[in-house]
Coordinates of C-alpha atoms in Angstrom, one line a residue:
X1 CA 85.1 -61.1 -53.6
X2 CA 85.7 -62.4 -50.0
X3 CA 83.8 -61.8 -47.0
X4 CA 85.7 -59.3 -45.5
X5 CA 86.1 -56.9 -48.8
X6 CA 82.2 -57.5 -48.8
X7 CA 81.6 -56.4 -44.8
X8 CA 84.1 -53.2 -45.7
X9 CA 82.1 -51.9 -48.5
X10 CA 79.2 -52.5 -46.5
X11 CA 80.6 -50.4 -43.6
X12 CA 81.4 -47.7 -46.1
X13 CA 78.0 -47.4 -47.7
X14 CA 76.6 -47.1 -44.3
X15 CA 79.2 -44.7 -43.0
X16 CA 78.6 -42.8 -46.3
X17 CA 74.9 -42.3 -45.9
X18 CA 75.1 -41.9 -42.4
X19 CA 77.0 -38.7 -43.4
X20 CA 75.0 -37.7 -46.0
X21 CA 72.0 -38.7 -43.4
X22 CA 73.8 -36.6 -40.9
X23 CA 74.4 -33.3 -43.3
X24 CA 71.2 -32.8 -44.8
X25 CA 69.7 -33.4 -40.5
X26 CA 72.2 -30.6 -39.6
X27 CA 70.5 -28.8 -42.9
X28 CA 67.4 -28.9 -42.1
X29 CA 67.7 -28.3 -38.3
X30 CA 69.1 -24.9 -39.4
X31 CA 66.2 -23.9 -41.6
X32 CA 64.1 -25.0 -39.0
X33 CA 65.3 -23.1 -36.1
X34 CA 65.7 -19.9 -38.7
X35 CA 62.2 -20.5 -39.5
X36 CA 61.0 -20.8 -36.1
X37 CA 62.8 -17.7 -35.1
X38 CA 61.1 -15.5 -37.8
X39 CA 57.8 -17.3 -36.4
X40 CA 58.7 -16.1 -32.8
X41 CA 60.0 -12.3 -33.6
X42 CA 56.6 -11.8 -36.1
X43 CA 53.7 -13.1 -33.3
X44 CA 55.1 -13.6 -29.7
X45 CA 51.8 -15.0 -29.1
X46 CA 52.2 -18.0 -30.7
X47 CA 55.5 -20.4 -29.5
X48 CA 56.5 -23.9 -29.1
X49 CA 57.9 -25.0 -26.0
X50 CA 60.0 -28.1 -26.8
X51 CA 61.8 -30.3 -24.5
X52 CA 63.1 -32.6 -27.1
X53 CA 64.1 -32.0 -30.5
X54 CA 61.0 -33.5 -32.6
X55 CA 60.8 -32.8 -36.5
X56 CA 58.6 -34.3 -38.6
X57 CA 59.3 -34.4 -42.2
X58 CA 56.5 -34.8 -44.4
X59 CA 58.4 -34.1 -48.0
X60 CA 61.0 -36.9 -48.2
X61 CA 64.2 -36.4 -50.2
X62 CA 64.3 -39.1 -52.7
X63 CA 67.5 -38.3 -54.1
X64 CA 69.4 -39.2 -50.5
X65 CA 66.8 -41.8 -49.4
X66 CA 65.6 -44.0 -52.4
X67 CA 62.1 -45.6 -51.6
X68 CA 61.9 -43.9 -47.9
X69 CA 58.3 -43.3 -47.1
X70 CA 58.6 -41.9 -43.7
X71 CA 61.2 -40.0 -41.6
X72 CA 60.4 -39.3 -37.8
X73 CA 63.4 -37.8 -36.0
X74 CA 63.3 -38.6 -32.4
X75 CA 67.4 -38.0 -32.0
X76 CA 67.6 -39.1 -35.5
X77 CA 65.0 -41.8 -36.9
X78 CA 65.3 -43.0 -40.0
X79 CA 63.1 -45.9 -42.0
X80 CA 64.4 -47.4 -44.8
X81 CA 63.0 -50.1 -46.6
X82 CA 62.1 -52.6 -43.8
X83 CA 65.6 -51.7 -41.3
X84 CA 64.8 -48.9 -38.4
X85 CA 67.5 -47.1 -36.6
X86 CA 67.7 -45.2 -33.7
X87 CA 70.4 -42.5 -33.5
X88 CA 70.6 -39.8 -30.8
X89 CA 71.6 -36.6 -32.8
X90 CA 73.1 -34.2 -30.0
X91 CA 73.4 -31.3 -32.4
X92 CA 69.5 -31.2 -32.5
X93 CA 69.2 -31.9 -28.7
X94 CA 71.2 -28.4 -28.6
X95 CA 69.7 -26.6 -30.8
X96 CA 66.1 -27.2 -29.3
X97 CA 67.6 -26.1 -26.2
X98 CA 68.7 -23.1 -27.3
X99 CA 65.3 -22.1 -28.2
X100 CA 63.8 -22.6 -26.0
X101 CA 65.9 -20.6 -23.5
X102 CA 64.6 -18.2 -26.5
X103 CA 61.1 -17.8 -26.5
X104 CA 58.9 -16.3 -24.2
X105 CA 57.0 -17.3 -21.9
X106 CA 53.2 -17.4 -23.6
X107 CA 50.6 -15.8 -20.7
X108 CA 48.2 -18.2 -20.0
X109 CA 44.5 -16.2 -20.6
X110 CA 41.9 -16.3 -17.5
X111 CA 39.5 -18.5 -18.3
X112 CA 36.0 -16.6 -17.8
X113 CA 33.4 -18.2 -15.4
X114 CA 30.4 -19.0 -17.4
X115 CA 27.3 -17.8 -15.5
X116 CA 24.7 -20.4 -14.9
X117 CA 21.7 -18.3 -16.2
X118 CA 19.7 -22.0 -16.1
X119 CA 20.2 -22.1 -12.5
X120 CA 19.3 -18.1 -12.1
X121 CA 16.4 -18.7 -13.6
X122 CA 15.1 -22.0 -11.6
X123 CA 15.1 -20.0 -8.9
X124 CA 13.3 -17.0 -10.2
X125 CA 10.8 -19.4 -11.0
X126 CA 10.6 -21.0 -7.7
X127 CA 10.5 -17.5 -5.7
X128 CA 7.5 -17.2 -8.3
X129 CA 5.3 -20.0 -7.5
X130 CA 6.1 -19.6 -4.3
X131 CA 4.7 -16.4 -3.9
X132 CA 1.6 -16.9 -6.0
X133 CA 1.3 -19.8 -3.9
X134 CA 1.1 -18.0 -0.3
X135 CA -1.1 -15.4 -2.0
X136 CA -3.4 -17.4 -3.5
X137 CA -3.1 -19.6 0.6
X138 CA -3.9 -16.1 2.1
X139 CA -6.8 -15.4 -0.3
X140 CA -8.6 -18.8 0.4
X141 CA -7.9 -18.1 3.9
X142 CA -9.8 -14.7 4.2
X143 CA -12.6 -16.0 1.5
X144 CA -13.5 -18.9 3.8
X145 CA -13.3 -16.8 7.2
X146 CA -15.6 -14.3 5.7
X147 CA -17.9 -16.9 4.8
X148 CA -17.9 -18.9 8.0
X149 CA -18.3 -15.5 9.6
X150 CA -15.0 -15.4 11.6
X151 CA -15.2 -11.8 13.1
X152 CA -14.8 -9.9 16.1
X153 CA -17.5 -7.7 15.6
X154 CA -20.6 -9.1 17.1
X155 CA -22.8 -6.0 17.0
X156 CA -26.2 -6.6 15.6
X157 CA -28.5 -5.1 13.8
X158 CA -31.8 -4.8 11.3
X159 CA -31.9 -4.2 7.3
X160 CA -34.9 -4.5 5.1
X161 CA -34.9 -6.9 2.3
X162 CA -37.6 -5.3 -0.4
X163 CA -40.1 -7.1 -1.8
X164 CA -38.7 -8.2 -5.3
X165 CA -35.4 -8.2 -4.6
X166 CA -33.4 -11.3 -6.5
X167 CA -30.7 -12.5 -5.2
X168 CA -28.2 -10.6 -6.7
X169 CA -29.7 -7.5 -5.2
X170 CA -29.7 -8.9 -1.9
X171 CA -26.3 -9.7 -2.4
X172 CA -25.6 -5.9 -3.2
X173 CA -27.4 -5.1 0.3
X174 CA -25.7 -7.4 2.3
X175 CA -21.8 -6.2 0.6
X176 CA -23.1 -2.5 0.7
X177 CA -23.9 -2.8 4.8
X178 CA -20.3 -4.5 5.3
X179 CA -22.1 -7.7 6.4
X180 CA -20.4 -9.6 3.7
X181 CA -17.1 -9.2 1.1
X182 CA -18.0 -11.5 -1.4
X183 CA -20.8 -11.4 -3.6
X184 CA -20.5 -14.0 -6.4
X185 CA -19.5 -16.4 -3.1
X186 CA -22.5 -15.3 -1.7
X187 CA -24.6 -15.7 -4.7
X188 CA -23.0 -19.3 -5.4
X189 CA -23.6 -20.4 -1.7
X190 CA -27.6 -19.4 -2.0
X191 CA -28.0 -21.7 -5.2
X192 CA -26.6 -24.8 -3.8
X193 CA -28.3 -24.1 -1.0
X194 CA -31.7 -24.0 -3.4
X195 CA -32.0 -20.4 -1.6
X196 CA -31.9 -18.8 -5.4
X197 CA -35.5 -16.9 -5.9
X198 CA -37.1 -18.6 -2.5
X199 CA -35.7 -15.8 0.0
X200 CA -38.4 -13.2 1.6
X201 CA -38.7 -9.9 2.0
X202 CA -39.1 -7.7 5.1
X203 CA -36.6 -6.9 8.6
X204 CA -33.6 -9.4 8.6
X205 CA -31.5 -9.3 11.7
X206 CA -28.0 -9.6 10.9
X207 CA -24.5 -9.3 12.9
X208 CA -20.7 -8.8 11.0
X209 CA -20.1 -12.7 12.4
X210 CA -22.4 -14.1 10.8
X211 CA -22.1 -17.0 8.0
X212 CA -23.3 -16.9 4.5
X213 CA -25.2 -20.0 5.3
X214 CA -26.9 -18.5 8.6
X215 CA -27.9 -15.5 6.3
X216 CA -29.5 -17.5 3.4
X217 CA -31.4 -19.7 6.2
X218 CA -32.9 -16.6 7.7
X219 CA -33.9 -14.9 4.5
X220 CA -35.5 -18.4 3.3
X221 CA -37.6 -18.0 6.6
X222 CA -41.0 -16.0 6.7
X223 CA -40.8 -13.0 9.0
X224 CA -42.9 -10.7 10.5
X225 CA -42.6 -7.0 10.3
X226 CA -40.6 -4.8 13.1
X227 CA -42.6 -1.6 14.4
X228 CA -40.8 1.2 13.1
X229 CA -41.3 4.7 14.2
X230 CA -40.5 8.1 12.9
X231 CA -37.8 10.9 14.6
X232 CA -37.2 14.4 13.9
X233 CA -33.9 15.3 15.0
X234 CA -34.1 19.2 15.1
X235 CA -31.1 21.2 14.0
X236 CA -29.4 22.4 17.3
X237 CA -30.3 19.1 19.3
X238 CA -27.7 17.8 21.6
X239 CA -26.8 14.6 21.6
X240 CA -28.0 14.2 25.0
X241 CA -31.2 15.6 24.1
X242 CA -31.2 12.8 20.6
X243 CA -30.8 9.8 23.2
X244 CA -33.2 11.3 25.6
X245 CA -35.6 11.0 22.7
X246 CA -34.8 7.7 21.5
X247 CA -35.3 6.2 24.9
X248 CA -38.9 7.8 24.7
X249 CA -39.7 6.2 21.9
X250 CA -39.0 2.7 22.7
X251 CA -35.8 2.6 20.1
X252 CA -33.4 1.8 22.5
X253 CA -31.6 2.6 26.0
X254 CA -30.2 6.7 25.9
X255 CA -27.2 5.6 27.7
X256 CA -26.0 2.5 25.4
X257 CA -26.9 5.0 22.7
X258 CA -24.4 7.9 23.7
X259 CA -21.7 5.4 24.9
X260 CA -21.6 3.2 21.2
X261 CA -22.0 6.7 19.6
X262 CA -19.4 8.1 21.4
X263 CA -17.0 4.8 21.1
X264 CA -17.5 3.3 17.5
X265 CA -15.6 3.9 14.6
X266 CA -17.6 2.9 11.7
X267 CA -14.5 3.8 8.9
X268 CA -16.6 7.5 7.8
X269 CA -13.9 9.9 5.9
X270 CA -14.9 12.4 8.6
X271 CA -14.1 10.5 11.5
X272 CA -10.2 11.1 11.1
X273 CA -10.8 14.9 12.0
X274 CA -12.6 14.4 15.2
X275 CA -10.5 14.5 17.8
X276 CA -10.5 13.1 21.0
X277 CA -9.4 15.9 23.4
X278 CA -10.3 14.4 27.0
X279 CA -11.8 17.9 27.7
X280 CA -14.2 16.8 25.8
X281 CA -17.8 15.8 27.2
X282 CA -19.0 14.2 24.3
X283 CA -16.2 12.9 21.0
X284 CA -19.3 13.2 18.4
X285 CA -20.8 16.2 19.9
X286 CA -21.8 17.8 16.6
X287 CA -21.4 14.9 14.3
X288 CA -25.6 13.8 14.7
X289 CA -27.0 15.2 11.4
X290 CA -30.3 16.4 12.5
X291 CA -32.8 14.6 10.2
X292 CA -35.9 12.5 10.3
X293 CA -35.1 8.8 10.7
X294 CA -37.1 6.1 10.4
X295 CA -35.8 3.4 13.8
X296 CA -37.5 -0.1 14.9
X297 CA -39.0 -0.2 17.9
X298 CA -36.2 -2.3 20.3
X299 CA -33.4 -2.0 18.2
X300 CA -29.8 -1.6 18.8
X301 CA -27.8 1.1 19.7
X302 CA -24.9 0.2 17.2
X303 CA -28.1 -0.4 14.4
X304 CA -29.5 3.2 15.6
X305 CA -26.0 5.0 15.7
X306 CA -24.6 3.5 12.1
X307 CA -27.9 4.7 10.5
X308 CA -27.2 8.2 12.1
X309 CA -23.4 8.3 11.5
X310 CA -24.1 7.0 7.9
X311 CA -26.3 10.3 7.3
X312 CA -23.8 12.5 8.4
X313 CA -21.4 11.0 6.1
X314 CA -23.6 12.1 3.2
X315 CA -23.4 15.6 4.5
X316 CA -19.7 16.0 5.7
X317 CA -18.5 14.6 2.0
X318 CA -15.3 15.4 0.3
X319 CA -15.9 18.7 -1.0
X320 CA -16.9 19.8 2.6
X321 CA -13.7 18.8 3.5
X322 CA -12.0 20.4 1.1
X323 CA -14.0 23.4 1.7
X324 CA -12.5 23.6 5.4
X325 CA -8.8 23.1 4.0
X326 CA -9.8 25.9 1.8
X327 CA -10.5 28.9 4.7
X328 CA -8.1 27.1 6.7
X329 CA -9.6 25.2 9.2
X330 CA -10.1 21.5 10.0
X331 CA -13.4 20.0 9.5
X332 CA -13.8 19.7 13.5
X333 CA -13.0 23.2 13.6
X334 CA -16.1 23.7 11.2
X335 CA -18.5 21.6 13.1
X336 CA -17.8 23.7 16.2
X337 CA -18.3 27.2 14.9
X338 CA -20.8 26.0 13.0
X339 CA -22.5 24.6 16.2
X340 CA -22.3 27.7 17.9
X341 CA -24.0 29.8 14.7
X342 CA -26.6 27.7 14.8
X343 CA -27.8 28.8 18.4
X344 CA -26.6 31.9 17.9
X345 CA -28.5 32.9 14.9
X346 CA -32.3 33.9 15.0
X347 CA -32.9 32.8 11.6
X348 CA -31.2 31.2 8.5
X349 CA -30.7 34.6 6.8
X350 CA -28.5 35.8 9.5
X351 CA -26.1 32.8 9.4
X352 CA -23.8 34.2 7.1
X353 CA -23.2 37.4 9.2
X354 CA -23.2 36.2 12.2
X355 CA -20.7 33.4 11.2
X356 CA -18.3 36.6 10.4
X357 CA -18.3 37.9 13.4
X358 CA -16.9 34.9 14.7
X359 CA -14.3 34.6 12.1
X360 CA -13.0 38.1 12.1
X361 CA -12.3 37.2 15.9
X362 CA -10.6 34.8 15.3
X363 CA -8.2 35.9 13.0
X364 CA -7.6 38.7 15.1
X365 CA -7.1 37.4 18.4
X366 CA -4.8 40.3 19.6
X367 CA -7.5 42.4 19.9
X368 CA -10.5 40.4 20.7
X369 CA -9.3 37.1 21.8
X370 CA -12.3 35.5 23.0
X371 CA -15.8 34.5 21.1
X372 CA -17.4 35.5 24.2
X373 CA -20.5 33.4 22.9
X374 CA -23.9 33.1 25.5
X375 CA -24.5 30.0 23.9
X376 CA -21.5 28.1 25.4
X377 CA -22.4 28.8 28.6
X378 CA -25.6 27.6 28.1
X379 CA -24.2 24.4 27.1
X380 CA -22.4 24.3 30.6
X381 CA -25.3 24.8 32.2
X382 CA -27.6 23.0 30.9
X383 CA -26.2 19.6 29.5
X384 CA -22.5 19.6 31.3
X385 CA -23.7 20.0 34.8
X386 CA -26.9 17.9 34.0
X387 CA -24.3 14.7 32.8
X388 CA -21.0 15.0 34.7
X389 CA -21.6 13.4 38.2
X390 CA -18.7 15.3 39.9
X391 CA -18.0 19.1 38.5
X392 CA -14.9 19.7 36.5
X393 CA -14.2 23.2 36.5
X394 CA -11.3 22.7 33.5
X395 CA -13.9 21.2 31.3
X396 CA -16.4 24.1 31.8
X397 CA -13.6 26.4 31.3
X398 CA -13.0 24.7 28.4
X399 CA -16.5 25.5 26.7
X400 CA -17.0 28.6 27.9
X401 CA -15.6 31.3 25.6
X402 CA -15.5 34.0 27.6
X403 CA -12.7 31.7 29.0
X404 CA -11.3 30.1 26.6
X405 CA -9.0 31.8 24.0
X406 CA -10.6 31.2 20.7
X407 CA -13.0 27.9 19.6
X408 CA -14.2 26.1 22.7
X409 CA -13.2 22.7 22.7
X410 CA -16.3 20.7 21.2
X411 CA -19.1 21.4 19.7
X412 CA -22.3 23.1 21.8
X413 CA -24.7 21.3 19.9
X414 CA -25.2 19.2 16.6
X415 CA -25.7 22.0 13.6
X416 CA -27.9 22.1 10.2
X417 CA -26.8 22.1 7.1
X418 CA -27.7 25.6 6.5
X419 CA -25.3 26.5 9.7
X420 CA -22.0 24.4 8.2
X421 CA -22.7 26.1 4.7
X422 CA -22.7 29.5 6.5
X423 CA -19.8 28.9 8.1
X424 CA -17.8 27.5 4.6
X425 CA -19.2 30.7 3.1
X426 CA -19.6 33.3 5.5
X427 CA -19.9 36.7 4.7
X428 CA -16.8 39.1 4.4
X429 CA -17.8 41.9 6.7
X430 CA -16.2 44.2 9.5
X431 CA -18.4 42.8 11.7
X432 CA -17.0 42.3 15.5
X433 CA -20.0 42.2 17.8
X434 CA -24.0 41.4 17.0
X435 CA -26.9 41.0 19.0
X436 CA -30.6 39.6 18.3
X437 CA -34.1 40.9 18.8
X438 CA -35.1 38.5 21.7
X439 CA -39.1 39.0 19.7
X440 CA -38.2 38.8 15.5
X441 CA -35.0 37.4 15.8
X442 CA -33.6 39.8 13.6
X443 CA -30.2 40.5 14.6
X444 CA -28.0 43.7 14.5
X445 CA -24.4 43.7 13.6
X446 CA -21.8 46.4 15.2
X447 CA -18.0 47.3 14.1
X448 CA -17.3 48.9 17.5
X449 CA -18.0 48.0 20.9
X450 CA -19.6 51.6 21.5
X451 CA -22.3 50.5 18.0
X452 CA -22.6 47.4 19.4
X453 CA -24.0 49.0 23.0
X454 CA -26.1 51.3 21.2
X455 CA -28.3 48.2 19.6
X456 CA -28.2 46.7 22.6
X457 CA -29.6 49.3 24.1
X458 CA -32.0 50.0 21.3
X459 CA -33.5 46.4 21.9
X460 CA -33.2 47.1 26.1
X461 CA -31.2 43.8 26.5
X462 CA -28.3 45.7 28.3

């Protein structure tokens, strides 16, 4: 056979399985693209974009191709035996194009912003220790002031340390008289200090700025005894009349006494409710429990007027304050009525009534709209002209109820127990006028104006 018979039935072979080649590509494109169309109609979620035709055939057709392992079609790519040829298949290049002009357009899905809870809660943290941090600053910051004795309040005064007292009940003392706010520091500070069981007994002088360690070295000193001496308060003592006595008795000056009682605020429940109307000749006026009191002999006025206010705290508790709120009237309110029962009354028994009358006039001040009480003009003239250099007429109007309408504006005088009880608890009469028997005491109680004259004259005080 010559050459050229040999190169034709070559280039037949080839054209021949080229055209088988080409038929079973056209084939197989078809099923593909029907395939992929059922694949598009049944979940228009799911597509393939293609910009070039690209099959892959992974079962090979050994009947056209004998011994072909592989077949990738880029165009058309066929591998046989060891040859490889490259053949651009325009059919497939069309019918790639046509589906994709078919398919949808897939929507691409938001992608969701993944919170950084790490980072969230690193700062939570940090605000945290922050925080604890400034409080716990803060803390160590008031501990050591208090203990260094960093105060405004210079004020001095005298407690007694009693004999057996350790050093916890010092301690107690010291936190119970607002001299210090920390008791285990205190108690800590005395032991290294080797103050722990060595402290004395007796008067200690002490001021609100002073330091744990100028406490312990002054209780770890002997000291002598203070004179003390004894006052009876009566009930219905002024408190010009209370300093006039204190000044007798060596305790201290009458007028550095009624100015730091008048002026100090010691933190008392009951000093919210006292008012302090500039009318007013003295702000505590009726606030001096009258009592017996043990004083030193030279002592302060601010020691002297705590020990006093202190007292009258015990009195004018909670339930007396609730009490008032009760009837309807402030706790001042109470004080002053109860001020002017007390020098009204000739005895205790008579309390109760005559605290009536008072009330039933006030609660019907259309008809009898003053108190019309002697004892507030007794007050004017006997301590408000006594004190007041230079006369002011609107403050002795302002005492005097037969000028006033209703309650004067302070108290006449510093009442007993027995007259703020009667007052909490007065009597429910019909009471509107009484008068006493200037001899007994005894006092007779009138509904009308014309009863009321006839006792009057039956004691001949009219």
């Amino acid at each position: 056979m010559s050459d050229k018979n040999n190169y034709d039935n070559i280039d037949e072979l080839l054209s021949s399985i080229l055209n088988e080649s080409r038929s079973t590509q056209a084939q197989n494109t078809a099923q593909e693209q029907a395939s992929q169309e059922k694949e598009v109609s049944a979940d228009s979620s799911k597509t393939s974009v293609i910009s070039t035709a690209v099959h892959i055939d992974d079962e090979i057709d050994t009947d056209d191709i004998s011994g072909q392992t592989n077949v990738f079609n880029f165009g058309t790519f066929q591998s046989q035996h060891s040859h490889t040829a490259m053949i651009p298949d325009e059919e497939d290049e069309e019918a790639a194009s046509d589906i994709n002009l078919e398919k949808p357009r897939k929507k691409k899905k938001k992608k969701r912003r993944k919170r950084n809870y790490t980072a969230y809660g690193g700062i939570v943290l940090a605000t945290f220790v922050l925080c604890a941090s400034i409080l716990i600053s803060l803390f160590i910051i008031v501990v050591i002031r208090d203990v260094l004795g960093i105060e405004d309040n210079d004020n001095e005064f005298t407690i007694y340390i009693e004999e057996g007292s350790s050093t916890w009940d010092i301690a107690d003392q010291l936190y119970d008289e607002g001299i210090i706010q920390y008791k285990e520091v205190f108690v800590a500070f005395a032991r290294i200090m080797g103050a722990d069981g060595n402290m004395y007994p007796g008067d200690l002088d002490v001021a609100y700025n002073m330091s744990y360690a100028d406490i312990i070295n002054d209780l770890m000193e002997a000291r002598e005894s203070k004179e003390t001496v004894t006052i009876t308060f009566i009930e219905g003592i002024t408190l010009y009349e209370a300093a006039q006595l204190l000044d007798n008795n060596g305790v201290c000056d009458a007028d550095e006494f009624i100015y730091t009682f008048n002026s100090t605020v010691f933190g008392y429940d009951y000093e919210q409710y006292v008012s302090s109307e500039s009318l007013k000749l003295y702000k505590y006026e009726g606030f001096l429990f009258p009592d017996t009191y043990e004083f030193y002999v030279g002592d302060t006025a601010y020691n002297v007027a705590k020990k006093i206010r202190e007292r009258t705290n015990e009195i004018l508790s909670s339930e007396v304050i609730a009490r008032a709120d009760e009837i309807g009237y402030s706790l001042e309110e109470v004080i002053i009525l109860a001020s002017i029962v007390q020098k009204e009354a000739g005895s205790t028994d008579d309390m109760a009534s005559v605290a009536s009358v008072f009330i039933n006039r006030l609660n019907n001040p259309e008809q009898y709209p003053r108190l019309q009480s002697d004892a507030t003009t007794a007050y004017i003239d006997n301590i408000i002209t006594q004190v007041m250099t230079v006369s002011s007429q609107s403050m002795c109007d302002a005492y005097d109820t037969y000028t006033c309408l209703g309650l004067p504006v302070g108290a006449i005088c510093n009442p007993g127990e027995d007259a703020i009880n009667a007052v909490l608890y007065a009597d429910e009469t019909g009471y509107y006028y009484f008068c006493t028997d200037p001899e007994t005491g005894v006092a007779y109680f009138a509904t009308t104006y014309e009863e009321h004259v006839a006792n009057c004259e039956l004691l001949g005080i009219m």
